[in-house]
mmCIF file of C-alpha atoms in Angstrom:
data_model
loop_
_atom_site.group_PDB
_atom_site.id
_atom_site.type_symbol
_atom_site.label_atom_id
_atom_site.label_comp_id
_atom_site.label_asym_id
_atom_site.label_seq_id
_atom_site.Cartn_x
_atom_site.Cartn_y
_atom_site.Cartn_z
ATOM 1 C CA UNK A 1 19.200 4.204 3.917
ATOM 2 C CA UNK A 2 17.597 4.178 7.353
ATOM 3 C CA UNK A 3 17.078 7.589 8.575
ATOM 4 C CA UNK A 4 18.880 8.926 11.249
ATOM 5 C CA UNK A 5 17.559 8.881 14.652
ATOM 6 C CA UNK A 6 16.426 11.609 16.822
ATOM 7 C CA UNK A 7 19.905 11.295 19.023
ATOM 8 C CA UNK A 8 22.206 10.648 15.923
ATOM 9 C CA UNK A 9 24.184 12.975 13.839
ATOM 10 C CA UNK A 10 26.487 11.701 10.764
ATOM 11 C CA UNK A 11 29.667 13.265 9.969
ATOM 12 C CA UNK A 12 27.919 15.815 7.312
ATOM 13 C CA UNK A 13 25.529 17.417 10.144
ATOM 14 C CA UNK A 14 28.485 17.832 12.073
ATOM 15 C CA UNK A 15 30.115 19.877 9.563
ATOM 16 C CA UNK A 16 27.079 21.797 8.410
ATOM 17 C CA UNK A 17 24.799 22.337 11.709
ATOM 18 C CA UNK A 18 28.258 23.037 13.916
ATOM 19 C CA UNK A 19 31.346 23.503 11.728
ATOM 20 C CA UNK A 20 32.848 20.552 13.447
ATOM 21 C CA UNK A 21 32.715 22.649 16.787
ATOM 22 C CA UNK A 22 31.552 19.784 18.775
ATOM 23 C CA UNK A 23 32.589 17.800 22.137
ATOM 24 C CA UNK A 24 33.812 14.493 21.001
ATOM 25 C CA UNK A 25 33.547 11.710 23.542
ATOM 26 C CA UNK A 26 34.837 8.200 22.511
ATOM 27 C CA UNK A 27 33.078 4.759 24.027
ATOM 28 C CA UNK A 28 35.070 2.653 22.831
ATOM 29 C CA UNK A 29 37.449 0.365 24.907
ATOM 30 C CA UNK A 30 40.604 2.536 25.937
ATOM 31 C CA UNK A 31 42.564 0.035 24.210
ATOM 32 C CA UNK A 32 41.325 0.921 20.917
ATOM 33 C CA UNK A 33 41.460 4.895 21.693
ATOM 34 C CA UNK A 34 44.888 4.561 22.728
ATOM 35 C CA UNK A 35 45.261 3.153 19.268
ATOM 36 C CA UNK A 36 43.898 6.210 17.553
ATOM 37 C CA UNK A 37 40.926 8.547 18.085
ATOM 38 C CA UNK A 38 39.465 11.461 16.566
ATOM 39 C CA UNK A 39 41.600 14.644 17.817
ATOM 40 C CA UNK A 40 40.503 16.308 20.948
ATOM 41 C CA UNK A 41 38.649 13.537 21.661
ATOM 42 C CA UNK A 42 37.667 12.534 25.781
ATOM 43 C CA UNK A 43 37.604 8.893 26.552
ATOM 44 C CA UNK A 44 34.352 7.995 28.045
ATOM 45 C CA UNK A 45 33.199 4.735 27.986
ATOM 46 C CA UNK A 46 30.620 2.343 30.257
ATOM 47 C CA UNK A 47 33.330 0.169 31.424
ATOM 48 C CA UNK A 48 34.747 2.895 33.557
ATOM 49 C CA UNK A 49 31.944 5.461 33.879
ATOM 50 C CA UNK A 50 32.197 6.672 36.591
ATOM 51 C CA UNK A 51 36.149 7.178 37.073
ATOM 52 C CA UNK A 52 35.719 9.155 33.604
ATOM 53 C CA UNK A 53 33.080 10.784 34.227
ATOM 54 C CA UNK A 54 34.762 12.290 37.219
ATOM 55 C CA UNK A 55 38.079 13.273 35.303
ATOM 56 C CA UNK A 56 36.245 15.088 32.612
ATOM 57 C CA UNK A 57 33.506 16.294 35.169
ATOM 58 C CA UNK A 58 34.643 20.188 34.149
ATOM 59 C CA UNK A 59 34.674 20.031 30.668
ATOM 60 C CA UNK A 60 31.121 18.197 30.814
ATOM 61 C CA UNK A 61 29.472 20.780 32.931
ATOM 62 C CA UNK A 62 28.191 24.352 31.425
ATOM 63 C CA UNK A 63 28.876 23.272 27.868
ATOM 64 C CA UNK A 64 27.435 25.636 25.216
ATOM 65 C CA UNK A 65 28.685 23.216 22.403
ATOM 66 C CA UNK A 66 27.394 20.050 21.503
ATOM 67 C CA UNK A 67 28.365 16.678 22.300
ATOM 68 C CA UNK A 68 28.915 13.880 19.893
ATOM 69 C CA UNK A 69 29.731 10.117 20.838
ATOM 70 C CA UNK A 70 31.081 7.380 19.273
ATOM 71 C CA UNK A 71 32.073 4.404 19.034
ATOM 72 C CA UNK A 72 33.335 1.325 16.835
ATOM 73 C CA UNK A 73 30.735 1.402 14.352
ATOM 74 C CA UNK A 74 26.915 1.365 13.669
ATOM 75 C CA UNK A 75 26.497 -2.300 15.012
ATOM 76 C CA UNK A 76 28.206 -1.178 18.253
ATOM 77 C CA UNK A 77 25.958 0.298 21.479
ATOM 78 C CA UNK A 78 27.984 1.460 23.604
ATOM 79 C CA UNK A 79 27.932 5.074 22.250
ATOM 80 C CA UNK A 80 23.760 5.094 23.005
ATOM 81 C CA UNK A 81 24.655 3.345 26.477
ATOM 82 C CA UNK A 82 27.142 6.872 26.830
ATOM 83 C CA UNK A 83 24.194 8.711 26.062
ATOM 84 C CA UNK A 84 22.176 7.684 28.241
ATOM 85 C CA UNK A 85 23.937 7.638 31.398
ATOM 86 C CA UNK A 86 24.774 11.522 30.585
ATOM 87 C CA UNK A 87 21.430 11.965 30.147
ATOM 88 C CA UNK A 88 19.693 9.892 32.490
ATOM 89 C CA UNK A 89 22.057 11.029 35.464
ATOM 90 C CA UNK A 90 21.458 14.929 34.670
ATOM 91 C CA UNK A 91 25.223 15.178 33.733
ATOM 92 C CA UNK A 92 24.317 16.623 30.534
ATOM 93 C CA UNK A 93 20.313 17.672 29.376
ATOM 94 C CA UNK A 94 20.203 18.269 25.814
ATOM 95 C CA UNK A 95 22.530 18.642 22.408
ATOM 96 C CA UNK A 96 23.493 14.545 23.060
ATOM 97 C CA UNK A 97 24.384 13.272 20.191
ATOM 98 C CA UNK A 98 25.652 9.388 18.785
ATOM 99 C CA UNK A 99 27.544 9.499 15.365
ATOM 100 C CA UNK A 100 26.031 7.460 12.784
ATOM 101 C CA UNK A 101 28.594 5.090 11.686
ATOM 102 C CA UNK A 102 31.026 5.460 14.529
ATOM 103 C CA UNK A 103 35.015 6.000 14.039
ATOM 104 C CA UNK A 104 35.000 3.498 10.599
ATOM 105 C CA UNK A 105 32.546 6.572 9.509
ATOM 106 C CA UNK A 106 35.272 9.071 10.347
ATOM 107 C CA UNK A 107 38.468 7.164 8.996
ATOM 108 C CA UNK A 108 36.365 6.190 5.730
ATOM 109 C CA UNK A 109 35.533 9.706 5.239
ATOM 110 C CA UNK A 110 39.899 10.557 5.679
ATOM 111 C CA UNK A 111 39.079 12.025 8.668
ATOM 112 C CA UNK A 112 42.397 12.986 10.868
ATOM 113 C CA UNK A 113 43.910 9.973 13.907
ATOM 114 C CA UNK A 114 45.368 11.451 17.081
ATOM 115 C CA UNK A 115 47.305 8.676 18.646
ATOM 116 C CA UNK A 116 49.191 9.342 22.080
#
């Protein structure tokens, strides 16, 4: 097993550091969260950073919980490309996380599917 990096959480340091109390933000393609995301989960991905950004400007603002991204699985980058545009544009400082594994890690652990 490689250990986890600095920025990345798996699904059992979700539950144990934060109760599950976290900010979920989805990169994927909005196709494929259209198709089914983790509930109460923002789309926010780099092909349309910057409109999304905008429409979940509020809820990214004065957060006290922590924010966990992810996307279509650990070969995928777009959840550390997320990251670091929140980051790197002083949206968000600190508490940034990626989740190891992506959404196969939260469907293979029978994880709940919103779908709109």
């Amino acid at each position: 097993d490689v250990p986890l990096a600095d920025d990345e959480v798996d699904l059992a340091e979700v539950e144990q550091r934060w109760k599950g109390a976290v900010l979920w933000l989805d990169a994927r393609p909005r196709d494929q969260f259209e198709k089914g995301h983790i509930p109460g989960a923002h789309l926010l991905n780099e092909q349309e950073f910057d409109e999304l950004v905008l429409v979940n400007i509020d809820l990214l603002q004065g957060l006290t919980k922590p924010v966990v991204i992810y996307c279509s699985g650990q070969a995928c980058k777009a959840s550390h490309a997320v990251r670091d545009r929140l980051v790197n544009t002083g949206i968000i400082h600190e508490n940034v996380f990626v989740l190891r594994g992506g959404f196969p890690a939260w469907e293979a652990a029978g994880g709940p599917v919103e779908k709109p």
